[in-house]
Coordinates of C-alpha atoms and ligand atoms in Angstrom, one line a residue:
M627 CA -16.8 -0.4 -30.3
A628 CA -20.3 1.0 -31.1
T629 CA -20.8 3.7 -28.6
N630 CA -24.3 4.6 -29.3
N631 CA -26.0 7.0 -26.9
R632 CA -29.5 6.2 -28.0
T633 CA -31.6 5.2 -25.1
A634 CA -34.8 3.2 -25.1
D635 CA -37.4 3.9 -22.5
A636 CA -39.0 1.4 -20.1
S637 CA -42.6 1.7 -21.2
L638 CA -45.2 -1.0 -21.2
E639 CA -45.6 -0.3 -24.8
S640 CA -42.0 -1.0 -25.7
L641 CA -42.0 -4.1 -23.4
H642 CA -45.1 -5.4 -25.3
R643 CA -43.1 -4.9 -28.5
I644 CA -40.2 -7.1 -27.5
F645 CA -42.6 -9.9 -26.7
T646 CA -44.5 -9.6 -30.0
V647 CA -42.5 -7.9 -32.8
P648 CA -39.5 -9.7 -34.3
E649 CA -36.3 -7.8 -35.0
A650 CA -36.3 -6.4 -38.6
P651 CA -34.3 -8.4 -41.1
D652 CA -31.8 -5.5 -41.6
S653 CA -31.3 -4.9 -37.9
T654 CA -28.1 -6.1 -36.1
L655 CA -29.9 -9.2 -34.7
G656 CA -31.7 -9.8 -38.0
L657 CA -28.3 -9.8 -39.8
I658 CA -26.7 -12.0 -37.3
E659 CA -29.5 -14.6 -37.7
K660 CA -28.9 -14.5 -41.4
E661 CA -25.2 -15.0 -41.0
L662 CA -25.7 -17.8 -38.5
S663 CA -28.1 -19.7 -40.7
E664 CA -26.1 -19.1 -44.0
N665 CA -22.6 -19.7 -42.8
L666 CA -22.1 -20.6 -39.2
N667 CA -18.4 -21.3 -39.6
E668 CA -17.8 -17.9 -41.2
F669 CA -19.8 -16.2 -38.4
L670 CA -17.7 -17.9 -35.7
R671 CA -14.4 -17.2 -37.6
T672 CA -15.1 -13.5 -38.1
H673 CA -16.6 -12.7 -34.7
I674 CA -14.3 -14.7 -32.4
A675 CA -11.0 -12.8 -32.1
A676 CA -8.0 -14.8 -33.2
T677 CA -5.8 -13.9 -30.3
E678 CA -7.0 -13.7 -26.8
K679 CA -7.1 -10.8 -24.4
P680 CA -5.8 -11.5 -20.9
L681 CA -8.7 -12.5 -18.6
A682 CA -8.0 -9.5 -16.3
E683 CA -8.7 -7.2 -19.2
I684 CA -11.9 -9.0 -20.0
E685 CA -13.0 -8.9 -16.4
K686 CA -13.0 -5.1 -16.6
D687 CA -15.8 -5.3 -19.2
F688 CA -17.8 -7.4 -16.8
S689 CA -17.4 -5.6 -13.5
N690 CA -20.3 -3.3 -13.0
A691 CA -22.7 -4.7 -10.4
N692 CA -25.6 -2.3 -11.2
I693 CA -28.6 -3.6 -13.0
P694 CA -29.2 -0.9 -15.7
E695 CA -31.8 1.7 -14.9
V696 CA -32.2 2.5 -18.6
P697 CA -33.1 -0.2 -21.2
S698 CA -31.0 -0.8 -24.3
F699 CA -32.2 -1.2 -27.9
V700 CA -31.8 -4.9 -28.9
S701 CA -29.5 -3.9 -31.8
D702 CA -27.2 -1.8 -29.6
H703 CA -27.0 -4.5 -27.0
T704 CA -26.3 -7.2 -29.6
Q705 CA -23.4 -5.2 -30.9
L706 CA -22.0 -4.9 -27.4
L707 CA -22.3 -8.7 -27.0
L708 CA -20.5 -9.2 -30.3
N709 CA -17.7 -6.9 -29.2
K710 CA -17.2 -7.9 -25.6
L711 CA -18.5 -11.4 -25.3
V712 CA -18.5 -13.3 -28.6
A713 CA -15.1 -11.9 -29.6
Q714 CA -13.5 -13.2 -26.4
S715 CA -15.3 -16.6 -26.4
V716 CA -13.6 -19.8 -27.4
H717 CA -13.9 -21.3 -30.9
T718 CA -14.8 -24.8 -29.7
A719 CA -16.1 -25.7 -33.2
A720 CA -12.8 -25.0 -34.9
P721 CA -11.2 -28.2 -36.4
T722 CA -7.9 -27.1 -34.9
F723 CA -9.4 -27.0 -31.4
I724 CA -8.5 -30.5 -30.3
G725 CA -8.0 -30.1 -26.6
H726 CA -11.4 -30.8 -25.1
M727 CA -14.5 -33.0 -25.2
T728 CA -16.5 -30.2 -26.8
S729 CA -16.6 -30.3 -30.5
A730 CA -18.5 -28.8 -33.5
L731 CA -22.2 -29.4 -33.8
P732 CA -24.2 -30.5 -36.8
Y733 CA -25.9 -27.6 -38.5
F734 CA -29.5 -28.7 -37.9
M735 CA -28.9 -28.1 -34.1
M736 CA -29.3 -24.4 -34.6
P737 CA -32.8 -24.2 -36.1
L738 CA -34.0 -27.1 -34.0
S739 CA -32.8 -25.4 -30.8
K740 CA -34.8 -22.5 -31.8
I741 CA -37.9 -24.6 -31.9
M742 CA -37.0 -26.0 -28.5
I743 CA -36.7 -22.6 -27.0
A744 CA -39.8 -21.3 -28.8
L745 CA -41.8 -24.0 -27.2
N746 CA -40.2 -23.6 -23.8
Q747 CA -41.5 -26.8 -22.4
N748 CA -40.8 -27.8 -18.8
L749 CA -40.1 -31.5 -18.5
V750 CA -40.7 -31.6 -14.8
K751 CA -44.3 -32.5 -15.4
I752 CA -46.7 -33.6 -18.2
E753 CA -48.8 -30.4 -17.8
T754 CA -46.0 -28.3 -19.2
S755 CA -44.5 -30.8 -21.6
K756 CA -47.1 -33.2 -22.9
A757 CA -45.5 -35.1 -25.9
F758 CA -42.0 -34.1 -24.8
T759 CA -42.4 -36.5 -21.8
P760 CA -43.0 -39.7 -23.9
L761 CA -40.2 -38.5 -26.3
E762 CA -37.8 -38.2 -23.4
R763 CA -38.8 -41.6 -22.1
Q764 CA -38.3 -43.1 -25.6
V765 CA -34.8 -41.5 -25.8
L766 CA -33.9 -43.1 -22.4
G767 CA -35.3 -46.4 -23.8
M768 CA -33.1 -46.1 -26.9
L769 CA -30.0 -45.6 -24.8
H770 CA -31.1 -48.4 -22.5
K771 CA -31.4 -50.7 -25.5
L772 CA -28.1 -49.6 -26.9
I773 CA -26.4 -50.7 -23.6
F774 CA -28.5 -53.6 -22.3
N775 CA -30.3 -54.8 -25.5
Q776 CA -33.4 -56.2 -23.7
N777 CA -36.2 -57.6 -25.8
E778 CA -39.1 -55.8 -27.3
S779 CA -41.5 -56.7 -24.5
F780 CA -39.2 -55.3 -21.9
Y781 CA -39.4 -51.8 -23.5
Q782 CA -43.2 -52.2 -24.1
Q783 CA -43.7 -52.9 -20.5
W784 CA -41.4 -50.3 -18.9
M785 CA -40.6 -47.4 -21.2
H786 CA -43.8 -45.5 -20.4
S787 CA -44.7 -47.1 -17.0
A788 CA -45.7 -44.4 -14.5
D789 CA -44.0 -46.0 -11.5
H790 CA -40.8 -47.0 -13.3
S791 CA -38.0 -45.3 -15.0
L792 CA -35.2 -46.5 -17.3
G793 CA -33.2 -43.5 -16.3
A794 CA -33.1 -39.7 -16.1
F795 CA -32.2 -37.0 -18.6
C796 CA -30.2 -34.2 -16.9
S797 CA -27.8 -31.3 -17.5
G798 CA -24.7 -33.4 -17.6
G799 CA -22.4 -36.1 -16.3
T800 CA -22.1 -34.6 -12.9
I801 CA -25.8 -34.7 -12.1
A802 CA -26.0 -38.1 -13.8
N803 CA -23.3 -39.4 -11.4
I804 CA -24.9 -37.9 -8.4
T805 CA -28.2 -39.4 -9.4
A806 CA -26.7 -42.9 -9.8
L807 CA -25.0 -42.8 -6.4
W808 CA -28.1 -41.3 -4.8
V809 CA -30.0 -44.4 -6.0
A810 CA -27.2 -46.7 -4.8
R811 CA -27.0 -45.0 -1.4
N812 CA -30.8 -45.2 -0.9
A813 CA -30.9 -48.8 -2.0
A814 CA -28.0 -49.8 0.3
L815 CA -29.8 -48.0 3.3
Q816 CA -33.3 -48.9 2.3
P817 CA -36.4 -49.1 4.6
D818 CA -36.2 -52.1 6.9
G819 CA -38.7 -52.8 9.6
E820 CA -39.2 -49.7 11.7
F821 CA -36.5 -47.9 9.8
T822 CA -38.1 -45.9 6.9
G823 CA -35.0 -45.5 4.8
V824 CA -32.0 -43.1 4.5
G825 CA -34.0 -40.8 2.2
Q826 CA -36.6 -40.3 5.0
Q827 CA -34.5 -40.5 8.2
G828 CA -31.0 -39.4 7.1
L829 CA -27.6 -40.9 7.4
L830 CA -27.1 -40.8 11.1
R831 CA -30.2 -43.0 11.8
A832 CA -29.4 -45.2 8.8
M833 CA -26.0 -46.0 10.2
R834 CA -27.4 -46.7 13.6
H835 CA -30.0 -49.0 12.2
Y836 CA -27.7 -50.9 10.0
G837 CA -24.8 -50.9 12.5
Y838 CA -22.1 -49.6 10.0
D839 CA -19.3 -47.3 11.2
D840 CA -19.0 -45.7 7.8
L841 CA -19.8 -46.0 4.1
A842 CA -17.5 -46.1 1.0
I843 CA -17.5 -45.7 -2.7
L844 CA -14.6 -47.1 -4.7
V845 CA -13.2 -45.9 -8.0
S846 CA -9.8 -45.7 -9.6
E847 CA -7.6 -42.7 -9.0
R848 CA -8.6 -41.6 -12.5
G849 CA -12.2 -41.0 -11.3
H850 CA -13.8 -37.7 -12.4
Y851 CA -14.0 -34.9 -9.8
S852 CA -17.8 -35.0 -10.1
L853 CA -17.7 -38.2 -8.0
K854 CA -16.2 -36.2 -5.1
K855 CA -19.0 -33.7 -5.4
A856 CA -21.4 -36.6 -5.3
A857 CA -19.9 -38.1 -2.2
D858 CA -20.0 -34.7 -0.6
V859 CA -23.7 -33.8 -1.4
L860 CA -24.8 -37.3 -0.5
G861 CA -23.4 -36.9 3.0
I862 CA -20.9 -39.7 2.6
G863 CA -18.0 -37.3 2.5
R864 CA -15.2 -36.9 0.0
D865 CA -12.8 -39.0 2.1
S866 CA -15.1 -41.9 1.7
L867 CA -14.7 -41.9 -2.1
I868 CA -11.7 -44.2 -2.1
A869 CA -9.3 -43.9 -4.9
I870 CA -7.8 -47.3 -6.0
K871 CA -4.4 -47.1 -7.8
T872 CA -4.2 -47.8 -11.5
D873 CA -2.0 -50.1 -13.5
D874 CA 0.4 -48.7 -16.2
N875 CA -2.6 -48.5 -18.6
N876 CA -4.5 -46.2 -16.3
R877 CA -7.0 -49.0 -15.5
V878 CA -8.0 -49.8 -12.0
D879 CA -5.8 -52.3 -10.3
L880 CA -8.1 -55.2 -9.4
D881 CA -5.9 -56.7 -6.7
A882 CA -5.7 -53.3 -4.9
L883 CA -9.5 -53.1 -5.2
Q884 CA -10.0 -56.5 -3.6
T885 CA -7.6 -55.7 -0.8
T886 CA -9.3 -52.4 -0.1
L887 CA -12.7 -54.1 0.0
T888 CA -11.5 -56.6 2.5
D889 CA -10.0 -54.0 4.7
L890 CA -13.1 -51.8 4.6
K891 CA -15.3 -54.7 5.6
R892 CA -12.9 -55.7 8.4
N893 CA -13.3 -52.2 9.7
N894 CA -17.1 -52.4 9.6
I895 CA -17.3 -49.9 6.7
K896 CA -19.9 -50.7 4.1
P897 CA -18.7 -50.3 0.5
F898 CA -22.0 -49.7 -1.3
A899 CA -20.8 -48.7 -4.8
I900 CA -18.0 -49.7 -7.2
I901 CA -17.5 -47.4 -10.2
G902 CA -15.9 -48.4 -13.4
I903 CA -14.7 -45.7 -15.8
A904 CA -15.4 -46.2 -19.5
G905 CA -13.1 -43.5 -20.9
T906 CA -11.2 -41.6 -18.3
T907 CA -11.3 -37.9 -18.7
E908 CA -7.5 -37.5 -18.6
T909 CA -6.3 -40.5 -20.6
G910 CA -9.4 -42.0 -22.2
N911 CA -8.7 -45.6 -20.9
I912 CA -11.4 -48.0 -20.0
D913 CA -11.5 -50.1 -16.8
P914 CA -11.9 -53.9 -17.0
L915 CA -15.7 -53.7 -16.7
D916 CA -16.4 -57.4 -16.7
Q917 CA -14.1 -58.1 -13.8
L918 CA -15.5 -55.1 -11.9
A919 CA -19.0 -56.5 -12.4
D920 CA -17.8 -59.8 -10.9
I921 CA -16.3 -58.0 -7.9
A922 CA -19.3 -55.8 -7.4
A923 CA -21.6 -58.9 -7.4
E924 CA -19.3 -60.7 -5.0
H925 CA -19.4 -57.8 -2.5
Q926 CA -23.0 -56.9 -3.1
C927 CA -22.2 -53.4 -4.3
H928 CA -24.0 -51.3 -6.8
F929 CA -22.0 -51.3 -10.0
H930 CA -22.0 -47.9 -11.7
V931 CA -20.1 -47.2 -15.0
D932 CA -19.1 -43.6 -15.7
A933 CA -19.2 -43.6 -19.4
A934 CA -19.9 -39.8 -19.6
W935 CA -17.4 -39.5 -22.4
G936 CA -16.8 -43.0 -23.8
G937 CA -20.4 -44.3 -23.7
A938 CA -21.1 -43.1 -27.3
T939 CA -18.6 -45.8 -28.5
L940 CA -21.5 -48.2 -28.1
M941 CA -22.9 -46.8 -31.3
S942 CA -19.9 -48.4 -33.1
N943 CA -20.3 -52.1 -33.9
K944 CA -16.6 -52.1 -34.7
Y945 CA -15.4 -50.7 -31.3
R946 CA -18.2 -51.4 -28.8
H947 CA -16.3 -54.5 -27.7
L948 CA -13.9 -52.1 -25.9
L949 CA -16.7 -51.5 -23.4
K950 CA -17.5 -55.1 -22.8
G951 CA -19.1 -55.7 -19.4
I952 CA -20.9 -52.4 -19.4
E953 CA -24.1 -54.4 -19.9
R954 CA -23.6 -55.8 -16.4
A955 CA -23.7 -52.3 -14.8
D956 CA -26.6 -51.3 -12.5
S957 CA -26.3 -47.7 -13.8
I958 CA -24.5 -45.8 -16.5
T959 CA -23.7 -42.2 -17.1
I960 CA -23.6 -40.9 -20.7
D961 CA -23.1 -37.3 -21.7
A962 CA -24.9 -36.5 -25.0
H963 CA -23.0 -33.2 -25.1
K964 CA -19.7 -35.0 -25.6
Q965 CA -19.5 -37.7 -28.3
L966 CA -23.1 -37.6 -29.3
Y967 CA -22.7 -34.0 -30.7
I968 CA -25.6 -32.4 -28.7
P969 CA -25.2 -28.8 -27.5
M970 CA -24.0 -28.3 -23.9
G971 CA -26.4 -29.3 -21.2
A972 CA -27.4 -32.9 -22.1
G973 CA -26.5 -35.8 -19.8
M974 CA -28.2 -39.1 -18.9
V975 CA -28.1 -41.8 -16.3
I976 CA -29.6 -45.1 -17.4
F977 CA -30.6 -47.9 -14.9
K978 CA -30.6 -51.5 -15.9
N979 CA -33.5 -52.4 -13.6
P980 CA -36.6 -50.1 -14.1
E981 CA -37.4 -50.6 -10.4
L982 CA -34.1 -49.1 -9.1
M983 CA -35.1 -45.4 -9.4
T984 CA -38.0 -45.9 -7.0
A985 CA -35.3 -45.6 -4.3
I986 CA -35.3 -41.8 -4.9
E987 CA -39.0 -41.3 -5.9
H988 CA -40.5 -38.0 -4.6
H989 CA -44.0 -36.9 -4.8
A990 CA -45.8 -33.6 -4.2
E991 CA -49.4 -32.6 -4.2
Y992 CA -49.8 -30.1 -7.0
I993 CA -47.5 -31.9 -9.3
L994 CA -45.7 -35.2 -9.4
R995 CA -48.8 -37.0 -8.0
K996 CA -48.4 -40.7 -7.3
G997 CA -49.2 -42.6 -10.4
S998 CA -48.7 -39.6 -12.7
K999 CA -46.1 -39.9 -15.5
D1000 CA -44.3 -36.7 -14.4
L1001 CA -40.6 -37.1 -15.0
G1002 CA -39.9 -34.8 -12.1
S1003 CA -40.6 -37.5 -9.6
H1004 CA -37.5 -39.4 -10.5
T1005 CA -35.0 -36.5 -11.3
L1006 CA -32.7 -34.5 -9.1
E1007 CA -33.4 -31.4 -11.1
G1008 CA -36.8 -29.7 -11.1
S1009 CA -37.6 -27.5 -14.1
R1010 CA -35.8 -28.8 -17.2
S1011 CA -35.7 -27.9 -20.9
G1012 CA -36.7 -30.2 -23.7
M1013 CA -33.1 -31.0 -24.6
A1014 CA -34.0 -34.7 -25.2
M1015 CA -35.7 -33.5 -28.4
L1016 CA -32.2 -32.6 -29.9
L1017 CA -30.9 -36.1 -29.1
Y1018 CA -34.0 -37.7 -30.5
A1019 CA -33.6 -35.7 -33.7
S1020 CA -29.9 -36.4 -33.9
M1021 CA -30.4 -40.2 -33.4
N1022 CA -33.0 -40.1 -36.2
I1023 CA -31.1 -37.8 -38.6
I1024 CA -27.6 -39.2 -38.1
S1025 CA -28.8 -42.8 -37.2
R1026 CA -26.7 -45.5 -35.5
P1027 CA -24.5 -46.2 -38.5
G1028 CA -23.9 -42.5 -38.9
Y1029 CA -22.7 -42.2 -35.3
E1030 CA -20.6 -45.3 -35.9
L1031 CA -18.8 -43.6 -38.8
L1032 CA -18.2 -40.5 -36.5
I1033 CA -16.9 -42.7 -33.7
N1034 CA -14.7 -44.9 -35.9
N1035 CA -13.3 -41.9 -37.6
S1036 CA -12.3 -40.3 -34.3
I1037 CA -10.7 -43.4 -33.0
E1038 CA -8.8 -44.0 -36.2
K1039 CA -7.7 -40.4 -36.4
A1040 CA -6.3 -40.7 -32.8
H1041 CA -4.4 -43.8 -33.9
Y1042 CA -3.0 -41.9 -36.9
F1043 CA -1.9 -39.0 -34.7
A1044 CA -0.3 -41.4 -32.1
H1045 CA 1.6 -43.0 -35.0
C1046 CA 2.9 -39.5 -36.1
I1047 CA 4.0 -38.7 -32.6
E1048 CA 5.8 -42.1 -32.2
Q1049 CA 7.6 -41.6 -35.6
H1050 CA 8.7 -38.1 -34.7
P1051 CA 12.1 -38.1 -33.1
D1052 CA 11.3 -35.1 -30.8
F1053 CA 8.0 -36.1 -29.3
E1054 CA 7.1 -38.8 -26.8
L1055 CA 3.7 -40.5 -26.8
V1056 CA 2.8 -40.8 -23.1
T1057 CA -0.6 -42.6 -23.3
H1058 CA -1.8 -44.6 -26.3
P1059 CA -5.3 -43.9 -27.5
E1060 CA -7.8 -46.6 -26.6
L1061 CA -10.6 -44.3 -27.8
C1062 CA -10.0 -40.9 -29.5
L1063 CA -8.0 -39.4 -26.6
L1064 CA -4.2 -39.4 -26.2
T1065 CA -1.4 -37.6 -24.3
Y1066 CA 2.1 -36.8 -25.4
R1067 CA 4.8 -34.2 -24.9
Y1068 CA 7.8 -32.6 -26.6
V1069 CA 11.1 -34.1 -25.7
P1070 CA 14.1 -33.4 -28.0
A1071 CA 15.6 -36.7 -29.3
K1072 CA 18.9 -36.2 -27.6
T1073 CA 17.1 -35.6 -24.3
Q1074 CA 15.1 -38.8 -24.8
Q1075 CA 18.5 -40.6 -25.0
A1076 CA 20.0 -38.7 -22.1
L1077 CA 17.0 -39.7 -19.9
L1078 CA 18.1 -43.3 -20.3
H1079 CA 21.6 -42.6 -18.9
A1080 CA 20.8 -40.0 -16.3
T1081 CA 21.3 -40.4 -12.6
P1082 CA 18.1 -40.3 -10.6
E1083 CA 18.8 -36.7 -9.7
Q1084 CA 19.5 -35.6 -13.2
R1085 CA 16.4 -37.5 -14.4
D1086 CA 14.2 -35.7 -11.9
Q1087 CA 15.7 -32.4 -12.9
L1088 CA 15.1 -33.1 -16.5
L1089 CA 11.5 -34.2 -15.9
E1090 CA 10.8 -31.0 -13.9
L1091 CA 12.2 -28.9 -16.8
L1092 CA 10.2 -30.9 -19.3
N1093 CA 7.1 -30.2 -17.3
D1094 CA 7.8 -26.4 -17.5
L1095 CA 8.5 -26.7 -21.2
T1096 CA 5.2 -28.5 -21.9
Q1097 CA 3.3 -25.9 -20.0
F1098 CA 5.2 -23.1 -21.9
I1099 CA 4.3 -24.6 -25.3
Q1100 CA 0.7 -25.2 -24.4
K1101 CA 0.2 -21.7 -23.2
R1102 CA 1.9 -20.1 -26.2
Q1103 CA -0.1 -22.3 -28.6
R1104 CA -3.4 -21.3 -26.9
E1105 CA -2.5 -17.6 -26.9
S1106 CA -1.4 -17.5 -30.5
G1107 CA -4.9 -18.8 -31.4
K1108 CA -4.0 -21.0 -34.4
S1109 CA -4.7 -24.3 -32.6
F1110 CA -5.5 -25.6 -29.2
V1111 CA -4.6 -28.7 -27.2
S1112 CA -5.2 -29.0 -23.5
R1113 CA -2.8 -29.9 -20.8
T1114 CA -3.0 -32.2 -17.8
R1115 CA -0.7 -33.9 -15.2
I1116 CA -0.6 -37.6 -15.0
T1117 CA 1.7 -40.1 -13.2
P1118 CA 3.1 -42.6 -15.8
E1119 CA 4.7 -45.8 -14.7
K1120 CA 7.5 -45.1 -17.1
W1121 CA 8.5 -42.0 -15.2
Q1122 CA 8.3 -43.6 -11.7
R1123 CA 4.9 -42.1 -11.2
K1124 CA 6.3 -38.6 -11.0
P1125 CA 3.7 -36.0 -11.9
T1126 CA 4.2 -35.5 -15.6
T1127 CA 2.7 -32.6 -17.6
V1128 CA 1.4 -33.7 -20.9
F1129 CA -0.5 -32.3 -23.9
R1130 CA -4.0 -33.9 -24.0
V1131 CA -5.8 -34.3 -27.4
V1132 CA -9.4 -35.3 -28.0
L1133 CA -10.1 -36.0 -31.7
A1134 CA -13.9 -35.7 -31.8
N1135 CA -14.4 -33.0 -34.4
P1136 CA -15.1 -34.7 -37.8
L1137 CA -13.6 -31.7 -39.6
T1138 CA -10.1 -32.1 -38.0
T1139 CA -7.9 -33.3 -40.8
T1140 CA -4.6 -35.3 -40.7
E1141 CA -2.9 -32.2 -42.1
I1142 CA -4.1 -30.2 -39.1
L1143 CA -2.6 -32.8 -36.8
E1144 CA 0.8 -32.8 -38.6
N1145 CA 0.8 -29.0 -38.4
V1146 CA 0.1 -29.1 -34.6
L1147 CA 3.4 -31.0 -34.2
I1148 CA 5.3 -28.5 -36.4
E1149 CA 3.8 -25.6 -34.5
Q1150 CA 4.7 -27.1 -31.1
Q1151 CA 8.3 -27.8 -32.2
Q1152 CA 8.6 -24.2 -33.3
L1153 CA 7.1 -22.8 -30.1
A1154 CA 9.5 -24.9 -28.1
Q1155 CA 12.4 -23.0 -29.6
Q1156 CA 10.9 -19.8 -28.2
S1157 CA 11.4 -21.0 -24.7
T1158 CA 14.3 -18.9 -23.3
I1159 CA 14.5 -20.7 -19.9
S1160 CA 13.5 -24.3 -19.9
L1161 CA 14.7 -25.4 -23.3
P1162 CA 18.2 -24.0 -22.9
E1163 CA 18.5 -25.6 -19.5
I1164 CA 17.3 -28.9 -20.9
I1165 CA 19.9 -28.8 -23.6
T1166 CA 22.7 -28.0 -21.2
L1167 CA 21.8 -30.8 -18.9
T1168 CA 21.3 -33.2 -21.8
D1169 CA 24.8 -32.3 -23.1
Q1170 CA 26.3 -32.9 -19.7
I1171 CA 24.7 -36.3 -19.4
T1172 CA 25.5 -37.3 -22.9
K1173 CA 29.2 -36.4 -22.6
K1174 CA 29.6 -38.4 -19.4
S1175 CA 27.8 -41.4 -20.7
T1176 CA 29.9 -41.4 -23.9
K1177 CA 33.0 -41.3 -21.8
I1178 CA 31.8 -44.3 -19.9
D1179 CA 30.9 -46.1 -23.1
I1180 CA 34.5 -45.6 -24.3
Ligands
PLP482 C1 -17.2 -35.1 -18.5 C2 -17.2 -36.1 -17.5 C3 -18.0 -36.1 -16.4 C4 -18.8 -34.8 -16.0 O1 -19.7 -34.5 -16.9 P1 -20.3 -33.0 -17.0 O2 -21.2 -33.1 -18.2 O3 -19.1 -32.1 -17.2 O4 -21.0 -32.7 -15.7 C5 -18.0 -37.2 -15.5 N1 -17.3 -38.2 -15.8 C6 -16.5 -38.3 -16.9 C7 -15.7 -39.6 -17.1 C8 -16.5 -37.3 -17.8 O5 -15.7 -37.4 -18.9

């Protein structure tokens, strides 16, 4: 570690310097900039430590609550960041990092982000963003067209209309989902006669006016946790986000949905939004969107589709049919920082009808004046960066067919990996990839057989042990730093809906090769052998079951 005792002094002169004079090319920061622009991969590979320190250790480096009384030189501080922060960060861009929705970025993002930061626009209003405002509106229009494919005159009429909005750019899927449900809530409890709307008068008076006992939002049990946050902040309450059970493909059970809707209405509870998921976070499955659209229409509910992760599939002419029915949604969430390869902090909500967002319109005197084109009048967030520029650039540089190649490639790689898992005697594919996400686990071949003959108690015991083993392998794999898959718990039909711990793989990084995938299985099989508790117990139990069942067979 660089323990340099040089101190800078807090003079106006030195402060003036940091605002005006760049770091010298041979300074620490200058060299880093050079490394970053010449070989990003090498930079990440050399500066991120291969094996991780325990979090408790890292916390010690970040536990001083005092704001420094003495300034640091930029170079010294940069060195500290490299040692303490960068070294212990996560190499999300590595082709062997296949556990999350965060992947590598195209190279051009780095210099373009610098332009964005240098300009430091604030998209809340025209006065601080000028051309960035029409650019953002165009980006929203492009996504709108990708989903709804309205004609040219539609976009000419609405894209730049001051009192309308095709959607909102925001920091991610969570804010997008909150915005969509905010619009849905305000539309369901809109002004009516004396009543000036829920936005103005609040939930209590809205309920009194409309005579409902409660409200409800319906989504499958695979709904993302951000929806609970939305129900909470919108005053509806988390209990009123109703989880509908799923079928054995992790898709919402439509009969259960219909039954719940009927029950709610009988109890004077107003269901105002039905949410379809286009790519669940845990298993990547897509709800039957067309049927959901029918049900939403029948019950006069707002139909929202959470396509935060899977929405980018619409770029693929080959696979966009998987999202059929999405064009009937009232609103859609899409994250650009997932499968559109934009840096973290880029989400969108798109509304089919350009009038819908007026339900949440806010105005203020010094900005967001009525009739102004300020984006802030239709967004939950206030000050926002010019992130839309990166998506605009990406859609131009990569283009729709380029994105299609990326998407097709990811999906086909997931199919390949699923095939490897199915062919392997010691692995079990738990959910098939519909998009580029799949789940699986390690189960020795003999144990797979034994599970078929086991008594219910033995089976439960084995399943518990397998859960421990999956957790063990996943942790070891992460700690050893060669590759990374994530881990989640799902309730597969096949295992009587018992909580089952599985490896979760998302194949979005275009640099992940089939060889890497094959090696992941080899590594996991080796790691399993290091388990000194669960694996031996699994084998003992397997042998017991096998002996008994062969006796019976004889
Ligand atoms: C990622 C995700 C979200 C939340 O998005 P953030 O960008 O993390 O806020 C919501 N829904 C689904 C289906 C997601 O995959």
